[in-house]
Coordinates of C-alpha atoms in Angstrom, one line a residue:
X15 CA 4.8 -83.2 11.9
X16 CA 7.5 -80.4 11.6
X17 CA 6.2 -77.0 11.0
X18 CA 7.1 -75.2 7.7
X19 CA 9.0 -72.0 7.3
X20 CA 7.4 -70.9 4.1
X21 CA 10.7 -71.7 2.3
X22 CA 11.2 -75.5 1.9
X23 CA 13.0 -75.8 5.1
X24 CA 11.6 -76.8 8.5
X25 CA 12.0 -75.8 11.7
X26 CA 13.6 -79.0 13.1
X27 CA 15.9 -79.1 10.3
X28 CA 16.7 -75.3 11.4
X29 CA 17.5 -76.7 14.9
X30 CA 19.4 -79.4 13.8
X31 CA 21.9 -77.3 12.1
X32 CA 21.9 -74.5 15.6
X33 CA 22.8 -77.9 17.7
X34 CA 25.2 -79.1 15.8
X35 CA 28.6 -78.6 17.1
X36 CA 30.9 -77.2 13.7
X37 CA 34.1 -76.6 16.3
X38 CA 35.2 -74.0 13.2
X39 CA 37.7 -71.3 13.8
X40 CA 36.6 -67.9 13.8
X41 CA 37.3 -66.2 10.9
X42 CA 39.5 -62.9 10.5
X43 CA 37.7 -59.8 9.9
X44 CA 38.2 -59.2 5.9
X45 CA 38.5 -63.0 5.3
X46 CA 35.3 -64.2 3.7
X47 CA 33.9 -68.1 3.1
X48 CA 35.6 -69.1 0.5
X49 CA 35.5 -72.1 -2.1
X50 CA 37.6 -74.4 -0.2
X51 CA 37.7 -78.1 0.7
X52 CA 37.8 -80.3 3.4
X53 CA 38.0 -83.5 3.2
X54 CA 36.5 -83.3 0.3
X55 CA 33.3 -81.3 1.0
X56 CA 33.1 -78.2 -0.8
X57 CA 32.3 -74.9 1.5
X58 CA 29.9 -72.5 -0.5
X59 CA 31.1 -68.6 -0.7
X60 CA 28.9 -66.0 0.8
X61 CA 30.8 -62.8 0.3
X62 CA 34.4 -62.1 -1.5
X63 CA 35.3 -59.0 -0.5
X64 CA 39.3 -57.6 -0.3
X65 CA 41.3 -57.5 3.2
X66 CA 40.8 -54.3 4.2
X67 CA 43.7 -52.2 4.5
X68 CA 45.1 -50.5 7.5
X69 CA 43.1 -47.6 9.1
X70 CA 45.4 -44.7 8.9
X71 CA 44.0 -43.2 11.5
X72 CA 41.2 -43.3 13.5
X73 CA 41.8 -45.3 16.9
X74 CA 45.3 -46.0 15.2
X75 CA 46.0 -42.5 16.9
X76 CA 45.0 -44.5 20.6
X77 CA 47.7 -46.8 19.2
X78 CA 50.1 -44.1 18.9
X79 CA 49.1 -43.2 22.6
X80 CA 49.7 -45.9 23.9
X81 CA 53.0 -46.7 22.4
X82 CA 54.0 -42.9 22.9
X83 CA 54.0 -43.7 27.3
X84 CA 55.1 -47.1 26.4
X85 CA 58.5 -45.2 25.2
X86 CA 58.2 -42.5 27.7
X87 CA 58.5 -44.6 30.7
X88 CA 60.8 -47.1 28.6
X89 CA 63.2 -44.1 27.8
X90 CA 62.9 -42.4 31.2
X91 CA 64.4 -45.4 32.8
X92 CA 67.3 -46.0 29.8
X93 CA 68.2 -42.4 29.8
X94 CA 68.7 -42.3 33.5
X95 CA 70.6 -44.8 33.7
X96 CA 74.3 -42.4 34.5
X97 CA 72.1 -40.6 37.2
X98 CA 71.3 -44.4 38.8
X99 CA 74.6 -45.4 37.8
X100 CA 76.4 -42.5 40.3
X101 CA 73.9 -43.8 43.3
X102 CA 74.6 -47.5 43.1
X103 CA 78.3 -46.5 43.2
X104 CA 77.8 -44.6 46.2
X105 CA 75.7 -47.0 48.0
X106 CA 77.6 -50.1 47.3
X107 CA 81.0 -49.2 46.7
X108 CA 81.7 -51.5 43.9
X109 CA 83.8 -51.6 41.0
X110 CA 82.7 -49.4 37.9
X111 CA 82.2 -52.6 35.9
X112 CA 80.6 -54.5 38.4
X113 CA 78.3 -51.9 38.7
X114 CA 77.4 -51.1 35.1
X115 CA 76.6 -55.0 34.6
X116 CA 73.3 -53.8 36.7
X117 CA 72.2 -51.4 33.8
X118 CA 73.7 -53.5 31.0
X119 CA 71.3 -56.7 32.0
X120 CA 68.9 -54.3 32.4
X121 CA 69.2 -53.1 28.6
X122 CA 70.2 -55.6 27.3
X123 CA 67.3 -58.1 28.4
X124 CA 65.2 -55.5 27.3
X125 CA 66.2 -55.9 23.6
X126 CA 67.8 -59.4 23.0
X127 CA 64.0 -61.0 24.8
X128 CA 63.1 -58.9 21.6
X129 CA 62.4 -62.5 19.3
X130 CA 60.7 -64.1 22.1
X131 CA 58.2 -60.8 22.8
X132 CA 57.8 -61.2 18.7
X133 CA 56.9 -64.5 18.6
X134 CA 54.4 -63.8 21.6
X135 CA 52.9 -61.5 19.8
X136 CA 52.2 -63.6 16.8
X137 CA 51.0 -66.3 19.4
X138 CA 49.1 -64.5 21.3
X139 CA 48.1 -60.6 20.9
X140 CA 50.4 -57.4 21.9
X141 CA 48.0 -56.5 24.5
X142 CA 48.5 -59.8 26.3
X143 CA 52.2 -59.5 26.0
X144 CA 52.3 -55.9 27.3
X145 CA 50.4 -57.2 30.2
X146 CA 52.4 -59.5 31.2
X147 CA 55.0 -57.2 30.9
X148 CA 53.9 -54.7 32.9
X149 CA 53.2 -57.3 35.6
X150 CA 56.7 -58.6 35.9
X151 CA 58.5 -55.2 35.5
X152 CA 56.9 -53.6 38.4
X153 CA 57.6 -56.4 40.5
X154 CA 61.3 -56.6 39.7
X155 CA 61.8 -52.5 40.3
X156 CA 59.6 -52.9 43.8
X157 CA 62.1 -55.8 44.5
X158 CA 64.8 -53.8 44.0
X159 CA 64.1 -51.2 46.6
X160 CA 64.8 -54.4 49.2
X161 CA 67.9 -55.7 47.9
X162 CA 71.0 -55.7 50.8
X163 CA 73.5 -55.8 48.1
X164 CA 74.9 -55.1 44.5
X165 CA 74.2 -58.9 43.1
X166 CA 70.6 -59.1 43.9
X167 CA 69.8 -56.4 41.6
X168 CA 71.1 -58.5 38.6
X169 CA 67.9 -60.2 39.7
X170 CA 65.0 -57.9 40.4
X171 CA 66.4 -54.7 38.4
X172 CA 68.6 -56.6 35.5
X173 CA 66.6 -59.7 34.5
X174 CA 62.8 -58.9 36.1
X175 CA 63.1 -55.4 35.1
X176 CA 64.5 -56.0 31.5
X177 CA 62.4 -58.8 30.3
X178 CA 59.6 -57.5 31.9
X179 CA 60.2 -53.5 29.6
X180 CA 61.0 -56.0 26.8
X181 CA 57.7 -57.6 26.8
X182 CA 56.0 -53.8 26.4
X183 CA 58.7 -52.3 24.3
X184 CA 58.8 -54.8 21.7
X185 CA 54.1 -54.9 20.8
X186 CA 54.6 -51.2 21.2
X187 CA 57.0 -50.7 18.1
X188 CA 55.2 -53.8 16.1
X189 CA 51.1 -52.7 16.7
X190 CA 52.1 -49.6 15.7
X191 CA 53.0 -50.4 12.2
X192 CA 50.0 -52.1 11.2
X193 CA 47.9 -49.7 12.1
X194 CA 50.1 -47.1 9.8
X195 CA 50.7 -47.8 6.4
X196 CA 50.8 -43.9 4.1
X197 CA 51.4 -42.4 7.6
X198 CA 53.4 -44.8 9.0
X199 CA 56.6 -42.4 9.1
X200 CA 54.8 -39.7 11.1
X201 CA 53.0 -42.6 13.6
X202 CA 56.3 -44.5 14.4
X203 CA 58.0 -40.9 14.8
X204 CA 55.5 -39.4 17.4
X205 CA 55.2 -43.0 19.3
X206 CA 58.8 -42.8 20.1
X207 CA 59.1 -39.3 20.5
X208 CA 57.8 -39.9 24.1
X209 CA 61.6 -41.8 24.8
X210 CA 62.9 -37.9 24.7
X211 CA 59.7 -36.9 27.0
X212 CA 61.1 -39.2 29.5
X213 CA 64.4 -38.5 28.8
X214 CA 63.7 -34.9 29.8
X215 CA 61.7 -35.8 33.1
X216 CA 63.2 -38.8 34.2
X217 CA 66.6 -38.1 35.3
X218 CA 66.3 -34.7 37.8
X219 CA 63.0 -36.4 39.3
X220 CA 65.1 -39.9 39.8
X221 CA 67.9 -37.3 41.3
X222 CA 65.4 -35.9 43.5
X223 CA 64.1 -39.2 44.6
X224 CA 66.8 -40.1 45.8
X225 CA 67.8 -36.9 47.2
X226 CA 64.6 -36.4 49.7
X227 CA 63.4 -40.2 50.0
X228 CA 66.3 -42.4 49.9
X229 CA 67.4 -45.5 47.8
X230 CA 63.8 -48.1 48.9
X231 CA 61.6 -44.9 48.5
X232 CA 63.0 -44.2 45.2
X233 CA 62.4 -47.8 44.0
X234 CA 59.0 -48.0 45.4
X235 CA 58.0 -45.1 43.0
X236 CA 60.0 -46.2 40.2
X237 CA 57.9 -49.7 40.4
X238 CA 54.4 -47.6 40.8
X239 CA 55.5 -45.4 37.0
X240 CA 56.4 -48.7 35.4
X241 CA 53.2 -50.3 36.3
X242 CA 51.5 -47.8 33.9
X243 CA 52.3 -50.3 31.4
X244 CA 49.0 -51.7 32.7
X245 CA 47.4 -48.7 30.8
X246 CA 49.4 -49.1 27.4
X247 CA 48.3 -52.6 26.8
X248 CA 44.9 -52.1 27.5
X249 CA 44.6 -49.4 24.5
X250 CA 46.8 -51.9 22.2
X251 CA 43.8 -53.3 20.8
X252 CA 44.6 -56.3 17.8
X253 CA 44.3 -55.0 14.2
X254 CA 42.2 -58.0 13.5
X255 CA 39.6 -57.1 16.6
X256 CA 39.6 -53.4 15.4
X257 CA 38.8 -54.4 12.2
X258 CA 36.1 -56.9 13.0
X259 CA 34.3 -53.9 15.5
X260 CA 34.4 -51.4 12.8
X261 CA 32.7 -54.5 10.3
X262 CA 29.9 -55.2 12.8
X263 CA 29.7 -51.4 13.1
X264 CA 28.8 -50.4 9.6
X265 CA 26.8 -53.5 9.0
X266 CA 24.9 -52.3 11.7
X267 CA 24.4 -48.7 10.5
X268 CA 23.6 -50.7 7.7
X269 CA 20.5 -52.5 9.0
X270 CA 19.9 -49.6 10.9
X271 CA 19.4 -47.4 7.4
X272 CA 17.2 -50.3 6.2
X273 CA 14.9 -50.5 8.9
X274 CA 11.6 -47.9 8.2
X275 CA 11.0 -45.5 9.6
X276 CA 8.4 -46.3 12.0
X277 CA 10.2 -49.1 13.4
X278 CA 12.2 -49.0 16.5
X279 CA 15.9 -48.6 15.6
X280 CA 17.0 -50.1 18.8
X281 CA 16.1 -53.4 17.9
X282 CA 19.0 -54.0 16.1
X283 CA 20.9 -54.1 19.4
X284 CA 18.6 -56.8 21.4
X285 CA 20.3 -59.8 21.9
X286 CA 18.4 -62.6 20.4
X287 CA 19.2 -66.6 20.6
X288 CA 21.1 -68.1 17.3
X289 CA 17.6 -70.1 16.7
X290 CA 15.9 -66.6 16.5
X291 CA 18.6 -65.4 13.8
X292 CA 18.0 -68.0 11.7
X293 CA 14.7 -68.2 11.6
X294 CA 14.4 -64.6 11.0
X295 CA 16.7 -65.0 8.4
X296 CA 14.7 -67.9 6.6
X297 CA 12.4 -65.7 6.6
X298 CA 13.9 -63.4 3.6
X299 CA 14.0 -64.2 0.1
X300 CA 17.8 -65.7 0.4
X301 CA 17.1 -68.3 3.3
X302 CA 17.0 -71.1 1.1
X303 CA 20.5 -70.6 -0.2
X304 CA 21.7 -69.9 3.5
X305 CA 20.0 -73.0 5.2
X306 CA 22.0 -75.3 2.3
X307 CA 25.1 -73.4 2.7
X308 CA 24.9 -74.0 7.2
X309 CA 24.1 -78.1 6.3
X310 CA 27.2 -78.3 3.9
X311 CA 29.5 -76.4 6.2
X312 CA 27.8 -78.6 9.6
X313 CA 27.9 -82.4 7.0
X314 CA 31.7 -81.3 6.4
X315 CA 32.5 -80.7 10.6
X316 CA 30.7 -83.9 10.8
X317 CA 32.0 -86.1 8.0
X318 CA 36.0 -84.9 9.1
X319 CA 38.2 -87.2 10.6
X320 CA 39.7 -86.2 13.8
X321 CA 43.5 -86.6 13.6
X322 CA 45.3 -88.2 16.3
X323 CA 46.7 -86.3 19.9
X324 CA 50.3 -86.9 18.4
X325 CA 49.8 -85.8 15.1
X326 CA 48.1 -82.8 16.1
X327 CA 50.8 -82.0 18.8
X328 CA 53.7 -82.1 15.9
X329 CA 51.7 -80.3 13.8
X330 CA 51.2 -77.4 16.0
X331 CA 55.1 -77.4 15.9
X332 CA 55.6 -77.5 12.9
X333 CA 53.5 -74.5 12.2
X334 CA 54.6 -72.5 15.1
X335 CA 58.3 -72.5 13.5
X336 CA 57.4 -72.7 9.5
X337 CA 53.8 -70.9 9.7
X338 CA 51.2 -72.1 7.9
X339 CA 51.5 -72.4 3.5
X340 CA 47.8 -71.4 3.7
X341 CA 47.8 -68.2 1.5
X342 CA 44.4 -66.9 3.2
X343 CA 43.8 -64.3 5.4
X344 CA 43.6 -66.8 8.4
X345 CA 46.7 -68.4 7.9
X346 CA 48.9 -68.3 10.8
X347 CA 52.4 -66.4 11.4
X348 CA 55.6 -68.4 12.8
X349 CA 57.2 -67.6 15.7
X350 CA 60.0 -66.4 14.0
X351 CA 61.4 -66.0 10.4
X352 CA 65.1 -66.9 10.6
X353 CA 65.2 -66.8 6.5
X354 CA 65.4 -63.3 6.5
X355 CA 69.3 -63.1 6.9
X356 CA 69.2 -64.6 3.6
X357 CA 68.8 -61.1 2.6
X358 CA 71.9 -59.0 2.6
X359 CA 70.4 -55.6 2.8
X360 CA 68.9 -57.2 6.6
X361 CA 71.7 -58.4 7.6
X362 CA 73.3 -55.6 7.4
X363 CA 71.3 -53.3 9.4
X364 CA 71.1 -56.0 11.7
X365 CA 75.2 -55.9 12.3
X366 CA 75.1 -52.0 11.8
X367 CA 72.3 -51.3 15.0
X368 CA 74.6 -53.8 16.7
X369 CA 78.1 -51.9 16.1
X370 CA 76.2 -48.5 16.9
X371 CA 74.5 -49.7 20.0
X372 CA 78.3 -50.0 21.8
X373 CA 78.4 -46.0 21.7
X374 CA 74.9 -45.3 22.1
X375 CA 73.6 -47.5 25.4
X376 CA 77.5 -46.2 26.9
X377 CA 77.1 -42.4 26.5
X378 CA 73.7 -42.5 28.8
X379 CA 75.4 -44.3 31.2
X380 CA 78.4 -42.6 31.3
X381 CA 77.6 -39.0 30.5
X382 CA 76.9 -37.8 33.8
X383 CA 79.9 -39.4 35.5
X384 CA 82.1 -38.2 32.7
X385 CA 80.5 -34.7 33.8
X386 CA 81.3 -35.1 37.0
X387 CA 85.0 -35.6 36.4
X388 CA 85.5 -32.3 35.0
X389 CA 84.1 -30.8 37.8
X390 CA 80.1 -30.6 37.2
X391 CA 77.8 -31.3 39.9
X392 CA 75.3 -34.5 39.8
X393 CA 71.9 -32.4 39.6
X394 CA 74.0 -30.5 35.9
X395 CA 74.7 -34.1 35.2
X396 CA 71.4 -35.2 35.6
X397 CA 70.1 -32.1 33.0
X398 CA 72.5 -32.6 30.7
X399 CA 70.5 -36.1 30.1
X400 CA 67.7 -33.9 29.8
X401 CA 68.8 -31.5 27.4
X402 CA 69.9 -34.8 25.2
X403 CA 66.2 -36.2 25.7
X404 CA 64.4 -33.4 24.9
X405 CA 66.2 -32.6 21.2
X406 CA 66.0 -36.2 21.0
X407 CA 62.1 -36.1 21.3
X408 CA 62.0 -33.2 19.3
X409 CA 64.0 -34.8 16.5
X410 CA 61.9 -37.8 16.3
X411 CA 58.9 -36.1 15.1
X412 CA 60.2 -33.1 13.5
X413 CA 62.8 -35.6 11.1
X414 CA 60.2 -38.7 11.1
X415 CA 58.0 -36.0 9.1
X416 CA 60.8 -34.6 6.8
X417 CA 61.6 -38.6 6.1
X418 CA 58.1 -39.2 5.0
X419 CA 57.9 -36.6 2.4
X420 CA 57.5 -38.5 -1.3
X421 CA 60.5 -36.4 -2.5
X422 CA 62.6 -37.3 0.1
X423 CA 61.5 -40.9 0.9
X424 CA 63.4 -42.4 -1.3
X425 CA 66.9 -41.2 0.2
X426 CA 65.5 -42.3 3.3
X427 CA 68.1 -45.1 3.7
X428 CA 70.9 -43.1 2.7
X429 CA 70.2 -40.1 4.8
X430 CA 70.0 -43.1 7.7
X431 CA 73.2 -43.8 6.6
X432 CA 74.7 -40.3 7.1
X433 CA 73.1 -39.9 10.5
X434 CA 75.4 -42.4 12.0
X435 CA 78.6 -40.5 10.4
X436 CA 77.5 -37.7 11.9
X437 CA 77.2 -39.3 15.1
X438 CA 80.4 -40.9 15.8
X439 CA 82.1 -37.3 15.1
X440 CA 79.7 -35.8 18.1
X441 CA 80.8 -38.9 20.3
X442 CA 84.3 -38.6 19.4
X443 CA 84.2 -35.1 19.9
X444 CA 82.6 -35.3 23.7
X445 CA 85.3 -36.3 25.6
X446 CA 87.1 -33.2 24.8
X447 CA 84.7 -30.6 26.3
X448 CA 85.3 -29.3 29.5
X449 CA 82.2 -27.0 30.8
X450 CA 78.6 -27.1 31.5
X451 CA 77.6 -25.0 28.2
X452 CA 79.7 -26.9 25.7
X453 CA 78.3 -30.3 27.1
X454 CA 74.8 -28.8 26.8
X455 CA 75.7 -27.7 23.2
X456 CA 77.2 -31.0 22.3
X457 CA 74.5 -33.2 24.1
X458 CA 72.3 -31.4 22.1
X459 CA 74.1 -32.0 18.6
X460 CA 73.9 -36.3 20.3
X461 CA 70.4 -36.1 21.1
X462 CA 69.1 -34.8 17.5
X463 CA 71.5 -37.3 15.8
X464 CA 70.3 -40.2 18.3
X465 CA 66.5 -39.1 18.3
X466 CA 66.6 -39.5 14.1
X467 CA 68.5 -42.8 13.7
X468 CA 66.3 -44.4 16.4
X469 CA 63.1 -43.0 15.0
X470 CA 63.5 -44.3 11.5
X471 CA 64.9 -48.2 12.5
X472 CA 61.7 -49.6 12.1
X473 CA 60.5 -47.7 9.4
X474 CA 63.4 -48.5 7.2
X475 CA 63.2 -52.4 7.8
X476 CA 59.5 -52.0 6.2
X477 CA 61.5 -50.2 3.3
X478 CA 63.5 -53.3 3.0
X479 CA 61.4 -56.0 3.5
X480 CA 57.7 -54.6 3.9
X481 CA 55.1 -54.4 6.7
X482 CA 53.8 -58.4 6.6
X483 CA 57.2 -59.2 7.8
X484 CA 57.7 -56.0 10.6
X485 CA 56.6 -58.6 13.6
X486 CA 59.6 -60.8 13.4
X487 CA 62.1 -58.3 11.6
X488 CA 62.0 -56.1 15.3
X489 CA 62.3 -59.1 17.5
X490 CA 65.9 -60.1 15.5
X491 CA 67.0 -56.6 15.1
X492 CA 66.3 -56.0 19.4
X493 CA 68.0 -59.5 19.8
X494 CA 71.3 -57.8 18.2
X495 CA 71.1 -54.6 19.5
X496 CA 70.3 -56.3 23.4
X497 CA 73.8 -58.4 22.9
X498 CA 75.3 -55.0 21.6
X499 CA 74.1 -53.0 24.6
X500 CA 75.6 -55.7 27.3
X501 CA 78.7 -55.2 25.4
X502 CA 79.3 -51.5 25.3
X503 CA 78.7 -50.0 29.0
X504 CA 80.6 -53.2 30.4
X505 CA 83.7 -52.4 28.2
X506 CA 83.3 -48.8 29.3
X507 CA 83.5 -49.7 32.5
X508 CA 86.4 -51.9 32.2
X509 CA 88.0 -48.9 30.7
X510 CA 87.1 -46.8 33.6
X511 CA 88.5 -49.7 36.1
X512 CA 92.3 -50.1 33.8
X513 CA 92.9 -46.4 32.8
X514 CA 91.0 -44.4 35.3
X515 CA 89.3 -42.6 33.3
X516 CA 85.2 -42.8 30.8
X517 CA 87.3 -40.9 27.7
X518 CA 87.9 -43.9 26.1
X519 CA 84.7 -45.8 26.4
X520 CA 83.7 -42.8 24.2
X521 CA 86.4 -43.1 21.6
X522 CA 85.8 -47.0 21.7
X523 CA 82.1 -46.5 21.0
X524 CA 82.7 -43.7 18.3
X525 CA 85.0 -46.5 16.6
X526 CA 81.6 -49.1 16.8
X527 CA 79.5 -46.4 14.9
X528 CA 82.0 -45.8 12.1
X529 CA 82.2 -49.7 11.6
X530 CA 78.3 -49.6 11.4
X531 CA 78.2 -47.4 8.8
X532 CA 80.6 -48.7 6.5
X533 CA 78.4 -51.9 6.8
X534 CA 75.0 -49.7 6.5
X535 CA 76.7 -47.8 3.5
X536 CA 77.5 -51.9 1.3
X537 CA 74.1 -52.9 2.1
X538 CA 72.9 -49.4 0.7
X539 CA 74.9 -49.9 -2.8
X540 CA 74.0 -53.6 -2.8
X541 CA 70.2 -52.7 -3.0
X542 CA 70.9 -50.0 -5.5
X543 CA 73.0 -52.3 -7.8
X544 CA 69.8 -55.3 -7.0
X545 CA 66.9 -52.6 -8.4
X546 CA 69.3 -51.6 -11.1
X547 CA 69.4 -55.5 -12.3
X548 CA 65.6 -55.6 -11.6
X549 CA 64.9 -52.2 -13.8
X550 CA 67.2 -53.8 -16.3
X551 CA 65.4 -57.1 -16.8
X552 CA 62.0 -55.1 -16.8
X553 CA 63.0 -53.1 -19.8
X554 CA 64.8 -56.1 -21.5
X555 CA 61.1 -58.0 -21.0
X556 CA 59.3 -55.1 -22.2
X557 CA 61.6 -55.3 -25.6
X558 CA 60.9 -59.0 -26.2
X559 CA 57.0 -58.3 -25.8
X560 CA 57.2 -55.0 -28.1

C-alpha cells in the first residue's frame, strides 16, 4: 500500500512523475510557465513575471573588460599593419600590391566572416565563438613565423588570422550591447577604446621585435598576445546565464531570509536528489497544486507525438534562416535577418561604412611608408601610428560620453554624419605634409576623427533599428566594411606600383569618405521626413478621438 504525504498525493505517484522522462527545453531566465498548449494539453502557469531588463552594470563592467582586450589586441595588430607592411617588403622583395594583399585578407576576413560570427553567436553563445576564435588565430600567426615565402602568408596570416580575429571581434561588439541599455553609449565607448591602447603599444614593440629577434621570433610572440583571446571569452558570459545565476541568487537570499533563526543557513546549499525536492515541497501548503501542475506538464511529454527525422531536420532549417514566430521569451533567433535592407536608413549606413572603410583601412597601412618617403625614419613611422592610436583611444571614450548626453543624443546621427566630412579634409590634407611634427599634428586631428566615427557605429544602428536586432545588424555592416577594406589598401598599392608614389591612395580614399557621407547625410533626411509623417498621423489620430 503506498504511503501518504499528508496531501492527497502518494509517494509512488511522486516518483512516477521524478522518473518520467519530460525531454522539455530549459527555460530562459525571465520566461515563466505559461498558458500554452501542446497538442492540445494545457500547461498550468506558476509565475508571470516581466523579462528582466539588461543589468547596466554589475558584471556587465567584466563584459566591458573583456571586450576592451578583445579590441586592444584586435587594434594593435590593424594599426600596425604599415610597420608589418615595411618588413614583408624588405624580406620578400615583392611588389607593393602583392604585398598589401597579405594585410588586406587579413582585414578583410576579419569583417566580411562578420555574418557568419553573428549567426554563431545566435546558434551557439559569444563565448564559444571567441573561443574558437582565439584557437584558430594563434595558430595562423605561429604559422606564419614558418612560412618560406610571400604566398603562404595569404594562408596562415590572411585567412587563419582574419577569420580567426573575426570570430572574437564580432561577440565582443554584440555581448556588449545587451548587457548596456541607458549606458550603453559609455560601455560600447570604453570597450573599444582599448583599439587606441593597442594602437599606441603595438607598433614600436612589433618594430622592436623585429629589430632584436628577427621575422619567426617576432611571429612566435605575435601568436602567444593573440592567444589572450582565450581570456576574453571566458569573461563573455551569456545574458541569459547571467540572468539565470543572479535569479537562483536572490531566490536563494530569499529562502535564506525565511529560514529561522536557529536553523542552519547553509542548508540551503546541500545538494539534495529531485525526489527529496519534491517531497519537501509536498510538504507545504501548495504541494497539491504543484504535484497536478508536474502530472499535466509529464501526461502532455507523454501524450505528444514524435515527428519524423525528416520533418524535424527541415524544420530546424527553416527556423535557423526565418527564426521562430513564437513571440515568447524562448523563441529562437535566425541566423541572419536579410529583411533589414528593406529599410533605407540601414542601408545606407551599410554603403556609407563601406565607402569610408577605402580611406580608413589604407591610411594605417600606408602611413608609415608614406613617412618614410619624405625622409622619416621607420621607428618615427612606427610612433606616428601611435600618436593616431592614442587620440583615437582617447576620443572613444571622451566623445562616446558627450554622444550619450540626453541633450545631445538626439543629434547623434547627424553629428556621425559631420565626423566623416571632417575626416576626408584631414586625409586629403595628409599627403601634403612634409615633417615629423606636422604628421604628428595631423595624425592626431585622423585619430580623434577615426576614434569617434568607429566608437558610435554600433550605437547608432541600435538608434535605427533597436537593441533585439544588434546581433545580425553587426554581422551585415562587418560583411560590408570586410569587402571595403580588401578594396582600399590593394588599390593603394596599385597606385604605389603605376605612379610611384602612396599620395594618391590618400586622395582616392578621401574621395570614398565624401561619397559616404552624402549617402549617410539622404538616409539622415529620409528618417527625419519618416518621424515627421509619423508625428503627423499621431496628431491627425489624436483630432479624430478628441
Amino acid at each position: 500500500m503506498p504511503e501518504p504525504t499528508g496531501t492527497g498525493t502518494t509517494l509512488d505517484e511522486v516518483e512516477a512523475i521524478d522518473n518520467t522522462n519530460f525531454d522539455t527545453e530549459p527555460l530562459k531566465s525571465g520566461d515563466d510557465l505559461e498558458k500554452t498548449e501542446n497538442n492540445g494539453n494545457p500547461v498550468i502557469s506558476l509565475e508571470n513575471e516581466e523579462p528582466p531588463k539588461a543589468p547596466d552594470g554589475g558584471y556587465g563592467w567584466f563584459i566591458v573588460l573583456g571586450s576592451c582586450l578583445v579590441h586592444a589586441i584586435m587594434g594593435g595588430f590593424e594599426r600596425s599593419n604599415g610597420v608589418i607592411y615595411l618588413q614583408l617588403l624588405d624580406k620578400f622583395d615583392n611588389s607593393a600590391t602583392a604585398t598589401a594583399w597579405v594585410l588586406s585578407i587579413f582585414s578583410t576576413l576579419r569583417l566580411a566572416v562578420g555574418p557568419v560570427a553573428s549567426a554563431l553567436c545566435n546558434k551557439y553563445s559569444c563565448r564559444t565563438v571567441v573561443i574558437m576564435g582565439a584557437a584558430i588565430s594563434t595558430l595562423g600567426i605561429f604559422l606564419s613565423g614558418f612560412v618560406p615565402a610571400l604566398p603562404y602568408l595569404y594562408l596562415t596570416y590572411g585567412v587563419l588570422g582574419g577569420i580567426g580575429r573575426a570570430f572574437a571581434y564580432t561577440p565582443s561588439l554584440i555581448i556588449v550591447g545587451y548587457y548596456f541599455n541607458k549606458k550603453r553609449g559609455i560601455a560600447v565607448g570604453i570597450s573599444t577604446s582599448g583599439v587606441g591602447i593597442g594602437c599606441m603599444i603595438f607598433p614600436p614593440v612589433i618594430e622592436v621585435l623585429f629589430t632584436h629577434y628577427g621575422f619567426r621570433g617576432t611571429f612566435w610572440v605575435l601568436s602567444a598576445l593573440m592567444s589572450h583571446f582565450f581570456i576574453c571569452g571566458c569573461l563573455f558570459r551569456s545574458i541569459e546565464r547571467h540572468r539565470e545565476i543572479m535569479e537562483s541568487d536572490r531566490k536563494i537570499a530569499a529562502r535564506r531570509e525565511a529560514l529561522p533563526n536557529d536553523e542552519p543557513k547553509n542548508k540551503l546549499l546541500t545538494p539534495v536528489s529531485m525526489e527529496t525536492k519534491i517531497q519537501n515541497q509536498l510538504s507545504n501548503q501548495n504541494a497539491a497544486k504543484l504535484s497536478t501542475s508536474m502530472k499535466i506538464i509529464a501526461n502532455a511529454k507523454i501524450n505528444s507525438r514524435r515527428p519524423s527525422f525528416f520533418t524535424r531536420k527541415f524544420s530546424q532549417v527553416k527556423l535557423a534562416i526565418k527564426g521562430s514566430n513564437n513571440k515568447k521569451g524562448g523563441a529562437k533567433k535566425p541566423l541572419l535577418e536579410l529583411h533589414l535592407f528593406r529599410n533605407y536608413a540601414f542601408t545606407a549606413i551599410c554603403v556609407q561604412l563601406f565607402l569610408f572603410t577605402l580611406s580608413f583601412n589604407s591610411t594605417f597601412v600606408f602611413l608609415p611608408a608614406l613617412a618614410e618617403t619624405r625622409g622619416i625614419s621607420k621607428m618615427e613611422g612606427a610612433f606616428l601610428v601611435s600618436i593616431l592610436g592614442m587620440c583615437d583611444g582617447i576620443a572613444r571614450i571622451v566623445m562616446s560620453s558627450i554622444l550619450d548626453l540626453k541633450k545631445v543624443k538626439p543629434y547623434r546621427l547627424w553629428i556621425y554624419n559631420s565626423v566623416m566630412f571632417l575626416t576626408a579634409i584631414v586625409s586629403l590634407i595628409m599627403p601634403s605634409v612634409k615633417s615629423f611634427y606636422e604628421f604628428a599634428i595631423i595624425s592626431a586631428f585622423y585619430g580623434v576623427l577615426s576614434g569617434t566615427y568607429i566608437s558610435q557605429k554600433s550605437v547608432i544602428v541600435v538608434d535605427v533599428l533597436g537593441v533585439e536586432k544588434l546581433s545580425s545588424s553587426v554581422g551585415l555592416l562587418l560583411l560590408f566594411q570586410g569587402v571595403s577594406g580588401l578594396i582600399g589598401p590593394t588599390v593603394g598599392g596599385v597606385f604605389k606600383d603605376e605612379l610611384g608614389s602612396y599620395d594618391m591612395a590618400f586622395y582616392f580614399g578621401s574621395i570614398g569618405i565624401i561619397s559616404g557621407g552624402l549617402t549617410m547625410l539622404s538616409a539622415n533626411i529620409w528618417m527625419y521626413r519618416q518621424k515627421k509623417k509619423k508625428a503627423a498621423r499621431k496628431d491627425d489620430s489624436d483630432k479624430r478621438l478628441a
